[in-house]
Amino acid sequence: MQAPGYPIVSVRNLSKHYPLRSWWGGKASVFRAVEDVSFDIRPGETLGLVGESGSGKSTIGRAVTMLNPPTAGTVAFEGVDLATLSAPAMRRTRARIQTVFQDPYAALNPRMSVGNYVAEAFKLHRPGMRGLERREAVAGLFERVGLEPRFAGRFPHQFSGGQRQRICIARAIALRPSFIVADEPIAALDVSIQAQVVNLLQHLQDELGLSYLFISHDLRMVRHLCHRVAVLWRGRIVELAPSDLLYENPRHPYTRRLLGAVPVPNPAAERARLAAANASPAAPIAEGGDLVEVAPGHFVAEPTGGAAA
Ligand SMILES: Nc1ncnc2c1ncn2[C@@H]1O[C@H](COP(=O)(O)OP(=O)(O)OP(=O)(O)O)[C@@H](O)[C@H]1O
Ligand SMILES: [Mg+2]
């Protein structure tokens, strides 16, 4: 056990480069999808990761879970550098780090009953478990995620999108993980269902003490769900702060621009915001430098190259 407040996940100087082959036979180069990213996630904390499409959010998610290991930098889980683990130790650790993806239908096996899909986690990681015990565990998981256990014999196509995501969540929590990467877990769902799935994630967090890396385009949902938020821009974190600080006092020009896309609920404030936005044409955003702590826990990359805030 670790002291309270000790990070469960610690990412330091993580970079992910992809080889870029030239298609005309020229010199190959590398594409820097993620560059020098550092953050911590504390027990029971949800860290939001936001940024435009292609900014490297999923790349970070896959690097943190070692599904696609980083090119450089370290990922420590419960204080242990994942790169130093032996294969059996990594297998055990894998059970404690799970991912929930955007498209539950793609994650499920269309030819496997959903009960068997969830039970597979136990077959792979708890070989000593007996059939009856496994069935009871699966029924318990179904109840926990708000599904009727009697539906366990059904196949993925017989469920709604929201129910399918609940099944994926049941499988993700089966082995009692302490950390879940949720990569756009609600983006493919009907708006009316999104809040239900987010509530479920929150409820499970309270119940099981989970930590989340919550990747999302939905800035409102991120504010609602996340304790802290990291803003990613072209593979780099440009701002990292507690949610309220970030939303009330965004400091980096890119964060301001990103949040400017969210309408303000107060009509007078919204009019003032739009007037201000129209009055000052968007400043060019320069590449962020090293992060500077501008207030306790509020980190901002120093805009360079004369980017006006
Ligand atoms: N296997 C790969 N090989 C080469 N380039 C890749 C690979 N995977 C991702 N990329 C590139 O890395 C960048 C970051 O991709 P990533 O999927 O992490 O973005 P994202 O922020 O998750 O975007 P989205 O919001 O659209 O899901 C993109 O420019 C993408 O084209
Ligand atoms: Mg993505």
mmCIF file of C-alpha atoms and ligand atoms in Angstrom:
data_model
loop_
_atom_site.group_PDB
_atom_site.id
_atom_site.type_symbol
_atom_site.label_atom_id
_atom_site.label_comp_id
_atom_site.label_asym_id
_atom_site.label_seq_id
_atom_site.Cartn_x
_atom_site.Cartn_y
_atom_site.Cartn_z
ATOM 1 C CA MET A 1 0.000 0.000 0.000
ATOM 2 C CA GLN A 2 1.121 3.517 -0.667
ATOM 3 C CA ALA A 3 0.641 6.674 1.301
ATOM 4 C CA PRO A 4 -2.560 8.607 0.519
ATOM 5 C CA GLY A 5 -2.078 11.144 -2.230
ATOM 6 C CA TYR A 6 0.787 9.189 -3.763
ATOM 7 C CA PRO A 7 0.160 8.984 -7.497
ATOM 8 C CA ILE A 8 -1.182 5.715 -8.817
ATOM 9 C CA VAL A 9 0.095 6.607 -12.276
ATOM 10 C CA SER A 10 3.135 8.746 -12.901
ATOM 11 C CA VAL A 11 4.039 9.648 -16.466
ATOM 12 C CA ARG A 12 7.350 11.383 -17.061
ATOM 13 C CA ASN A 13 8.705 12.868 -20.289
ATOM 14 C CA LEU A 14 6.620 10.519 -22.393
ATOM 15 C CA SER A 15 7.132 10.761 -26.139
ATOM 16 C CA LYS A 16 5.733 8.673 -28.946
ATOM 17 C CA HIS A 17 7.231 8.918 -32.390
ATOM 18 C CA TYR A 18 5.959 7.052 -35.405
ATOM 19 C CA PRO A 19 8.168 6.311 -38.390
ATOM 20 C CA LEU A 20 7.002 8.300 -41.358
ATOM 21 C CA ARG A 21 7.824 6.480 -44.557
ATOM 22 C CA SER A 22 7.939 8.631 -47.587
ATOM 23 C CA TRP A 23 5.764 7.273 -50.376
ATOM 24 C CA TRP A 24 7.900 8.609 -53.194
ATOM 25 C CA GLY A 25 11.130 6.937 -52.045
ATOM 26 C CA GLY A 26 12.559 9.976 -50.273
ATOM 27 C CA LYS A 27 14.178 9.954 -46.858
ATOM 28 C CA ALA A 28 12.130 8.435 -44.027
ATOM 29 C CA SER A 29 11.499 10.646 -41.010
ATOM 30 C CA VAL A 30 9.624 10.456 -37.730
ATOM 31 C CA PHE A 31 6.272 11.892 -36.806
ATOM 32 C CA ARG A 32 6.231 13.240 -33.251
ATOM 33 C CA ALA A 33 2.703 12.330 -32.146
ATOM 34 C CA VAL A 34 3.416 12.980 -28.445
ATOM 35 C CA GLU A 35 6.340 14.932 -27.079
ATOM 36 C CA ASP A 36 7.638 15.204 -23.512
ATOM 37 C CA VAL A 37 4.386 14.733 -21.636
ATOM 38 C CA SER A 38 4.400 14.451 -17.826
ATOM 39 C CA PHE A 39 1.490 14.080 -15.416
ATOM 40 C CA ASP A 40 0.346 12.179 -12.331
ATOM 41 C CA ILE A 41 -2.969 10.576 -11.524
ATOM 42 C CA ARG A 42 -3.817 10.135 -7.849
ATOM 43 C CA PRO A 43 -5.873 7.355 -6.284
ATOM 44 C CA GLY A 44 -9.569 8.017 -6.848
ATOM 45 C CA GLU A 45 -8.808 10.884 -9.206
ATOM 46 C CA THR A 46 -10.146 11.492 -12.713
ATOM 47 C CA LEU A 47 -7.717 13.322 -14.959
ATOM 48 C CA GLY A 48 -9.310 14.667 -18.114
ATOM 49 C CA LEU A 49 -7.332 14.773 -21.339
ATOM 50 C CA VAL A 50 -8.696 17.151 -23.935
ATOM 51 C CA GLY A 51 -7.453 18.491 -27.237
ATOM 52 C CA GLU A 52 -8.419 18.534 -30.866
ATOM 53 C CA SER A 53 -8.523 15.473 -33.079
ATOM 54 C CA GLY A 54 -5.015 14.191 -33.802
ATOM 55 C CA SER A 55 -3.445 15.951 -30.802
ATOM 56 C CA GLY A 56 -2.248 12.613 -29.410
ATOM 57 C CA LYS A 57 -4.859 11.770 -26.749
ATOM 58 C CA SER A 58 -5.357 8.125 -27.730
ATOM 59 C CA THR A 59 -1.629 7.744 -28.292
ATOM 60 C CA ILE A 60 -1.057 8.773 -24.663
ATOM 61 C CA GLY A 61 -3.829 6.409 -23.511
ATOM 62 C CA ARG A 62 -2.244 3.481 -25.332
ATOM 63 C CA ALA A 63 1.246 4.375 -24.104
ATOM 64 C CA VAL A 64 0.116 4.609 -20.487
ATOM 65 C CA THR A 65 -1.464 1.139 -20.662
ATOM 66 C CA MET A 66 1.556 -0.191 -22.602
ATOM 67 C CA LEU A 67 -0.751 -1.335 -25.409
ATOM 68 C CA ASN A 68 1.574 0.720 -27.576
ATOM 69 C CA PRO A 69 4.629 1.509 -25.440
ATOM 70 C CA PRO A 70 6.230 4.956 -25.507
ATOM 71 C CA THR A 71 9.292 5.782 -27.596
ATOM 72 C CA ALA A 72 10.820 7.630 -24.653
ATOM 73 C CA GLY A 73 9.924 8.458 -21.080
ATOM 74 C CA THR A 74 8.522 6.383 -18.257
ATOM 75 C CA VAL A 75 5.152 5.236 -17.006
ATOM 76 C CA ALA A 76 5.092 4.191 -13.360
ATOM 77 C CA PHE A 77 2.085 2.359 -11.951
ATOM 78 C CA GLU A 78 1.820 2.303 -8.159
ATOM 79 C CA GLY A 79 5.419 3.502 -8.031
ATOM 80 C CA VAL A 80 6.862 0.821 -10.338
ATOM 81 C CA ASP A 81 8.234 1.642 -13.790
ATOM 82 C CA LEU A 82 6.211 -0.564 -16.161
ATOM 83 C CA ALA A 83 9.181 -0.984 -18.496
ATOM 84 C CA THR A 84 11.100 -2.812 -15.759
ATOM 85 C CA LEU A 85 8.443 -5.486 -15.133
ATOM 86 C CA SER A 86 9.018 -9.117 -16.056
ATOM 87 C CA ALA A 87 6.444 -10.693 -18.391
ATOM 88 C CA PRO A 88 4.513 -12.427 -15.550
ATOM 89 C CA ALA A 89 4.559 -9.247 -13.438
ATOM 90 C CA MET A 90 3.344 -7.238 -16.432
ATOM 91 C CA ARG A 91 0.514 -9.741 -16.906
ATOM 92 C CA ARG A 92 -0.591 -9.254 -13.313
ATOM 93 C CA THR A 93 -0.317 -5.498 -13.636
ATOM 94 C CA ARG A 94 -2.306 -5.538 -16.893
ATOM 95 C CA ALA A 95 -5.274 -6.881 -14.967
ATOM 96 C CA ARG A 96 -5.165 -3.778 -12.773
ATOM 97 C CA ILE A 97 -5.004 -1.324 -15.683
ATOM 98 C CA GLN A 98 -7.950 -1.432 -18.063
ATOM 99 C CA THR A 99 -9.263 0.514 -21.034
ATOM 100 C CA VAL A 100 -12.784 1.386 -22.123
ATOM 101 C CA PHE A 101 -12.977 2.438 -25.752
ATOM 102 C CA GLN A 102 -15.265 4.628 -27.776
ATOM 103 C CA ASP A 103 -16.863 1.880 -29.819
ATOM 104 C CA PRO A 104 -18.216 -0.899 -27.612
ATOM 105 C CA TYR A 105 -19.404 -2.891 -30.619
ATOM 106 C CA ALA A 106 -15.853 -3.144 -31.974
ATOM 107 C CA ALA A 107 -14.566 -4.212 -28.559
ATOM 108 C CA LEU A 108 -17.092 -7.034 -28.204
ATOM 109 C CA ASN A 109 -16.895 -10.347 -30.011
ATOM 110 C CA PRO A 110 -20.029 -10.703 -32.166
ATOM 111 C CA ARG A 111 -19.930 -14.498 -31.918
ATOM 112 C CA MET A 112 -19.571 -14.673 -28.147
ATOM 113 C CA SER A 113 -22.397 -14.241 -25.652
ATOM 114 C CA VAL A 114 -21.764 -11.187 -23.534
ATOM 115 C CA GLY A 115 -21.680 -13.336 -20.402
ATOM 116 C CA ASN A 116 -18.863 -15.385 -21.885
ATOM 117 C CA TYR A 117 -17.106 -12.192 -22.952
ATOM 118 C CA VAL A 118 -17.071 -10.918 -19.383
ATOM 119 C CA ALA A 119 -16.221 -14.392 -18.024
ATOM 120 C CA GLU A 120 -13.210 -14.515 -20.347
ATOM 121 C CA ALA A 121 -11.414 -12.037 -18.083
ATOM 122 C CA PHE A 122 -11.603 -14.611 -15.277
ATOM 123 C CA LYS A 123 -10.641 -17.507 -17.556
ATOM 124 C CA LEU A 124 -7.511 -15.637 -18.629
ATOM 125 C CA HIS A 125 -6.441 -14.247 -15.273
ATOM 126 C CA ARG A 126 -8.068 -16.497 -12.645
ATOM 127 C CA PRO A 127 -7.574 -20.004 -14.008
ATOM 128 C CA GLY A 128 -8.400 -21.562 -10.644
ATOM 129 C CA MET A 129 -11.928 -20.159 -10.591
ATOM 130 C CA ARG A 130 -14.705 -22.730 -10.873
ATOM 131 C CA GLY A 131 -17.558 -22.439 -13.372
ATOM 132 C CA LEU A 132 -20.221 -21.698 -10.775
ATOM 133 C CA GLU A 133 -18.058 -19.089 -9.068
ATOM 134 C CA ARG A 134 -17.401 -17.482 -12.434
ATOM 135 C CA ARG A 135 -21.094 -17.364 -13.329
ATOM 136 C CA GLU A 136 -21.893 -15.754 -10.006
ATOM 137 C CA ALA A 137 -19.116 -13.213 -10.475
ATOM 138 C CA VAL A 138 -20.419 -12.348 -13.951
ATOM 139 C CA ALA A 139 -23.975 -11.965 -12.612
ATOM 140 C CA GLY A 140 -22.631 -9.663 -9.886
ATOM 141 C CA LEU A 141 -20.806 -7.554 -12.475
ATOM 142 C CA PHE A 142 -23.925 -7.281 -14.624
ATOM 143 C CA GLU A 143 -25.880 -6.002 -11.645
ATOM 144 C CA ARG A 144 -23.123 -3.593 -10.764
ATOM 145 C CA VAL A 145 -23.240 -1.947 -14.198
ATOM 146 C CA GLY A 146 -27.042 -1.867 -14.309
ATOM 147 C CA LEU A 147 -27.759 -4.827 -16.582
ATOM 148 C CA GLU A 148 -30.030 -7.751 -15.837
ATOM 149 C CA PRO A 149 -27.922 -10.878 -15.286
ATOM 150 C CA ARG A 150 -30.462 -12.944 -17.252
ATOM 151 C CA PHE A 151 -29.303 -11.110 -20.403
ATOM 152 C CA ALA A 152 -25.824 -12.641 -20.113
ATOM 153 C CA GLY A 153 -26.669 -15.313 -22.702
ATOM 154 C CA ARG A 154 -27.433 -12.712 -25.364
ATOM 155 C CA PHE A 155 -25.089 -11.597 -28.110
ATOM 156 C CA PRO A 156 -23.746 -8.046 -28.688
ATOM 157 C CA HIS A 157 -26.174 -7.204 -31.536
ATOM 158 C CA GLN A 158 -29.081 -7.776 -29.168
ATOM 159 C CA PHE A 159 -28.169 -4.769 -27.023
ATOM 160 C CA SER A 160 -28.386 -1.013 -27.359
ATOM 161 C CA GLY A 161 -25.215 1.086 -27.637
ATOM 162 C CA GLY A 162 -25.445 2.171 -24.005
ATOM 163 C CA GLN A 163 -25.960 -1.409 -22.838
ATOM 164 C CA ARG A 164 -22.985 -2.556 -24.902
ATOM 165 C CA GLN A 165 -20.796 0.065 -23.237
ATOM 166 C CA ARG A 166 -22.045 -1.203 -19.852
ATOM 167 C CA ILE A 167 -20.915 -4.702 -20.865
ATOM 168 C CA CYS A 168 -17.456 -3.378 -21.765
ATOM 169 C CA ILE A 169 -17.323 -1.589 -18.419
ATOM 170 C CA ALA A 170 -18.321 -4.822 -16.643
ATOM 171 C CA ARG A 171 -15.414 -6.600 -18.307
ATOM 172 C CA ALA A 172 -13.070 -3.699 -17.497
ATOM 173 C CA ILE A 173 -13.875 -3.855 -13.765
ATOM 174 C CA ALA A 174 -14.003 -7.673 -13.556
ATOM 175 C CA LEU A 175 -10.425 -8.032 -12.330
ATOM 176 C CA ARG A 176 -10.730 -5.182 -9.835
ATOM 177 C CA PRO A 177 -8.481 -2.685 -11.597
ATOM 178 C CA SER A 178 -7.375 0.459 -9.842
ATOM 179 C CA PHE A 179 -6.893 2.492 -13.023
ATOM 180 C CA ILE A 180 -8.994 2.768 -16.180
ATOM 181 C CA VAL A 181 -8.216 4.668 -19.356
ATOM 182 C CA ALA A 182 -11.566 5.739 -20.807
ATOM 183 C CA ASP A 183 -10.922 6.839 -24.387
ATOM 184 C CA GLU A 184 -14.003 8.774 -25.553
ATOM 185 C CA PRO A 185 -16.243 6.250 -23.760
ATOM 186 C CA ILE A 186 -19.439 8.168 -24.475
ATOM 187 C CA ALA A 187 -18.680 9.762 -27.846
ATOM 188 C CA ALA A 188 -20.459 7.059 -29.848
ATOM 189 C CA LEU A 189 -23.544 7.037 -27.628
ATOM 190 C CA ASP A 190 -26.819 8.804 -27.984
ATOM 191 C CA VAL A 191 -26.799 12.078 -26.039
ATOM 192 C CA SER A 192 -29.614 10.851 -23.780
ATOM 193 C CA ILE A 193 -27.501 7.834 -22.802
ATOM 194 C CA GLN A 194 -24.202 9.670 -22.296
ATOM 195 C CA ALA A 195 -25.054 11.032 -18.844
ATOM 196 C CA GLN A 196 -26.141 7.572 -17.680
ATOM 197 C CA VAL A 197 -22.819 6.026 -18.650
ATOM 198 C CA VAL A 198 -20.889 8.908 -17.070
ATOM 199 C CA ASN A 199 -22.935 8.488 -13.885
ATOM 200 C CA LEU A 200 -22.096 4.799 -13.904
ATOM 201 C CA LEU A 201 -18.371 5.573 -14.243
ATOM 202 C CA GLN A 202 -18.629 8.022 -11.343
ATOM 203 C CA HIS A 203 -20.571 5.582 -9.209
ATOM 204 C CA LEU A 204 -18.001 2.832 -9.856
ATOM 205 C CA GLN A 205 -15.215 5.235 -9.001
ATOM 206 C CA ASP A 206 -16.754 5.912 -5.591
ATOM 207 C CA GLU A 207 -17.517 2.258 -4.993
ATOM 208 C CA LEU A 208 -14.219 0.765 -6.161
ATOM 209 C CA GLY A 209 -11.832 3.690 -5.609
ATOM 210 C CA LEU A 210 -10.915 3.794 -9.300
ATOM 211 C CA SER A 211 -8.671 6.361 -10.954
ATOM 212 C CA TYR A 212 -9.489 7.397 -14.515
ATOM 213 C CA LEU A 213 -7.723 8.978 -17.427
ATOM 214 C CA PHE A 214 -10.791 10.352 -19.191
ATOM 215 C CA ILE A 215 -10.193 11.267 -22.818
ATOM 216 C CA SER A 216 -12.933 13.362 -24.335
ATOM 217 C CA HIS A 217 -13.977 16.027 -26.788
ATOM 218 C CA ASP A 218 -16.908 16.937 -24.570
ATOM 219 C CA LEU A 219 -15.612 19.825 -22.481
ATOM 220 C CA ARG A 220 -18.761 20.091 -20.403
ATOM 221 C CA MET A 221 -18.644 16.440 -19.460
ATOM 222 C CA VAL A 222 -14.943 16.775 -18.648
ATOM 223 C CA ARG A 223 -15.634 19.642 -16.271
ATOM 224 C CA HIS A 224 -18.425 17.674 -14.625
ATOM 225 C CA LEU A 225 -16.447 14.468 -14.244
ATOM 226 C CA CYS A 226 -12.765 15.368 -13.917
ATOM 227 C CA HIS A 227 -10.883 16.597 -10.885
ATOM 228 C CA ARG A 228 -8.050 17.941 -13.030
ATOM 229 C CA VAL A 229 -7.689 18.480 -16.750
ATOM 230 C CA ALA A 230 -4.701 18.364 -19.082
ATOM 231 C CA VAL A 231 -4.986 20.230 -22.366
ATOM 232 C CA LEU A 232 -3.078 18.667 -25.200
ATOM 233 C CA TRP A 233 -2.024 20.584 -28.247
ATOM 234 C CA ARG A 234 -0.052 18.974 -31.042
ATOM 235 C CA GLY A 235 1.296 16.251 -28.806
ATOM 236 C CA ARG A 236 2.257 18.492 -25.882
ATOM 237 C CA ILE A 237 0.472 19.432 -22.689
ATOM 238 C CA VAL A 238 -0.026 23.189 -22.784
ATOM 239 C CA GLU A 239 -2.045 23.507 -19.590
ATOM 240 C CA LEU A 240 -2.796 21.299 -16.596
ATOM 241 C CA ALA A 241 -4.966 22.440 -13.722
ATOM 242 C CA PRO A 242 -7.789 21.553 -11.362
ATOM 243 C CA SER A 243 -10.994 21.630 -13.443
ATOM 244 C CA ASP A 244 -12.529 24.725 -11.879
ATOM 245 C CA LEU A 245 -9.314 26.720 -12.223
ATOM 246 C CA LEU A 246 -8.906 25.681 -15.828
ATOM 247 C CA TYR A 247 -12.462 26.527 -16.824
ATOM 248 C CA GLU A 248 -12.657 29.767 -14.849
ATOM 249 C CA ASN A 249 -9.178 31.039 -15.563
ATOM 250 C CA PRO A 250 -7.698 29.399 -18.646
ATOM 251 C CA ARG A 251 -4.224 30.800 -19.207
ATOM 252 C CA HIS A 252 -2.899 29.311 -22.417
ATOM 253 C CA PRO A 253 -4.172 30.797 -25.692
ATOM 254 C CA TYR A 254 -5.030 27.346 -26.998
ATOM 255 C CA THR A 255 -7.060 26.479 -23.883
ATOM 256 C CA ARG A 256 -8.906 29.766 -24.223
ATOM 257 C CA ARG A 257 -9.687 29.029 -27.797
ATOM 258 C CA LEU A 258 -10.830 25.497 -26.953
ATOM 259 C CA LEU A 259 -13.071 26.727 -24.134
ATOM 260 C CA GLY A 260 -14.309 29.583 -26.276
ATOM 261 C CA ALA A 261 -16.057 26.954 -28.341
ATOM 262 C CA VAL A 262 -18.254 26.093 -25.342
ATOM 263 C CA PRO A 263 -21.247 28.434 -25.098
ATOM 264 C CA VAL A 264 -21.626 30.147 -21.725
ATOM 265 C CA PRO A 265 -24.995 29.343 -20.112
ATOM 266 C CA ASN A 266 -25.598 32.952 -19.009
ATOM 267 C CA PRO A 267 -26.898 34.838 -22.126
ATOM 268 C CA ALA A 268 -25.443 38.226 -21.084
ATOM 269 C CA ALA A 269 -22.021 36.698 -20.440
ATOM 270 C CA GLU A 270 -22.297 34.794 -23.717
ATOM 271 C CA ARG A 271 -23.014 38.033 -25.649
ATOM 272 C CA ALA A 272 -20.030 39.730 -23.981
ATOM 273 C CA ARG A 273 -17.842 36.736 -24.774
ATOM 274 C CA LEU A 274 -18.878 36.715 -28.419
ATOM 275 C CA ALA A 275 -18.342 40.485 -28.703
ATOM 276 C CA ALA A 276 -14.873 40.143 -27.207
ATOM 277 C CA ALA A 277 -14.061 37.200 -29.472
ATOM 278 C CA ASN A 278 -15.166 39.151 -32.548
ATOM 279 C CA ALA A 279 -13.249 42.238 -31.503
ATOM 280 C CA SER A 280 -9.908 40.445 -31.243
ATOM 281 C CA PRO A 281 -9.046 38.119 -34.093
ATOM 282 C CA ALA A 282 -7.576 34.851 -32.803
ATOM 283 C CA ALA A 283 -3.888 35.249 -32.106
ATOM 284 C CA PRO A 284 -1.572 32.759 -33.758
ATOM 285 C CA ILE A 285 -0.755 30.015 -31.288
ATOM 286 C CA ALA A 286 2.911 29.345 -30.801
ATOM 287 C CA GLU A 287 4.380 26.086 -29.691
ATOM 288 C CA GLY A 288 4.277 25.755 -25.893
ATOM 289 C CA GLY A 289 7.532 25.658 -23.958
ATOM 290 C CA ASP A 290 8.128 24.085 -20.552
ATOM 291 C CA LEU A 291 5.242 24.125 -18.091
ATOM 292 C CA VAL A 292 5.312 26.836 -15.449
ATOM 293 C CA GLU A 293 3.278 26.681 -12.219
ATOM 294 C CA VAL A 294 1.310 29.941 -12.279
ATOM 295 C CA ALA A 295 -0.864 29.094 -9.257
ATOM 296 C CA PRO A 296 -0.813 26.071 -6.935
ATOM 297 C CA GLY A 297 -1.426 23.065 -9.184
ATOM 298 C CA HIS A 298 -2.037 25.227 -12.263
ATOM 299 C CA PHE A 299 0.619 24.561 -14.892
ATOM 300 C CA VAL A 300 0.896 26.410 -18.163
ATOM 301 C CA ALA A 301 3.283 26.097 -21.054
ATOM 302 C CA GLU A 302 4.893 29.424 -21.708
ATOM 303 C CA PRO A 303 3.663 30.522 -25.085
ATOM 304 C CA THR A 304 6.646 31.485 -27.184
ATOM 305 C CA GLY A 305 6.946 33.326 -30.430
ATOM 306 C CA GLY A 306 4.748 36.227 -29.340
ATOM 307 C CA ALA A 307 1.418 34.425 -29.033
ATOM 308 C CA ALA A 308 -0.917 36.889 -27.377
ATOM 309 C CA ALA A 309 -3.231 35.519 -24.701
HETATM 310 N N1 LIG B 1 0.180 3.826 -35.657
HETATM 311 C C1 LIG B 1 0.382 5.072 -36.080
HETATM 312 N N2 LIG B 1 1.306 5.344 -37.028
HETATM 313 C C2 LIG B 1 1.539 6.605 -37.449
HETATM 314 N N3 LIG B 1 0.909 7.680 -36.969
HETATM 315 C C3 LIG B 1 -0.014 7.489 -36.015
HETATM 316 C C4 LIG B 1 -0.331 6.187 -35.518
HETATM 317 N N4 LIG B 1 -1.291 6.313 -34.568
HETATM 318 C C5 LIG B 1 -1.559 7.632 -34.488
HETATM 319 N N5 LIG B 1 -0.811 8.338 -35.359
HETATM 320 C C6 LIG B 1 -0.813 9.800 -35.527
HETATM 321 O O1 LIG B 1 -0.552 10.399 -34.267
HETATM 322 C C7 LIG B 1 -1.361 11.567 -34.098
HETATM 323 C C8 LIG B 1 -2.138 11.438 -32.812
HETATM 324 O O2 LIG B 1 -3.118 10.438 -32.968
HETATM 325 P P1 LIG B 1 -4.158 10.075 -31.814
HETATM 326 O O3 LIG B 1 -4.971 8.935 -32.289
HETATM 327 O O4 LIG B 1 -3.415 9.917 -30.553
HETATM 328 O O5 LIG B 1 -5.026 11.415 -31.753
HETATM 329 P P2 LIG B 1 -6.299 11.747 -30.863
HETATM 330 O O6 LIG B 1 -5.990 12.992 -30.104
HETATM 331 O O7 LIG B 1 -6.714 10.558 -30.097
HETATM 332 O O8 LIG B 1 -7.384 12.115 -31.972
HETATM 333 P P3 LIG B 1 -8.961 11.833 -32.002
HETATM 334 O O9 LIG B 1 -9.564 12.909 -31.136
HETATM 335 O O10 LIG B 1 -9.318 12.018 -33.444
HETATM 336 O O11 LIG B 1 -9.221 10.453 -31.489
HETATM 337 C C9 LIG B 1 -2.227 11.678 -35.335
HETATM 338 O O12 LIG B 1 -1.664 12.648 -36.174
HETATM 339 C C10 LIG B 1 -2.169 10.313 -35.954
HETATM 340 O O13 LIG B 1 -2.263 10.385 -37.336
HETATM 341 MG MG MG B 2 -8.405 9.310 -30.135
#
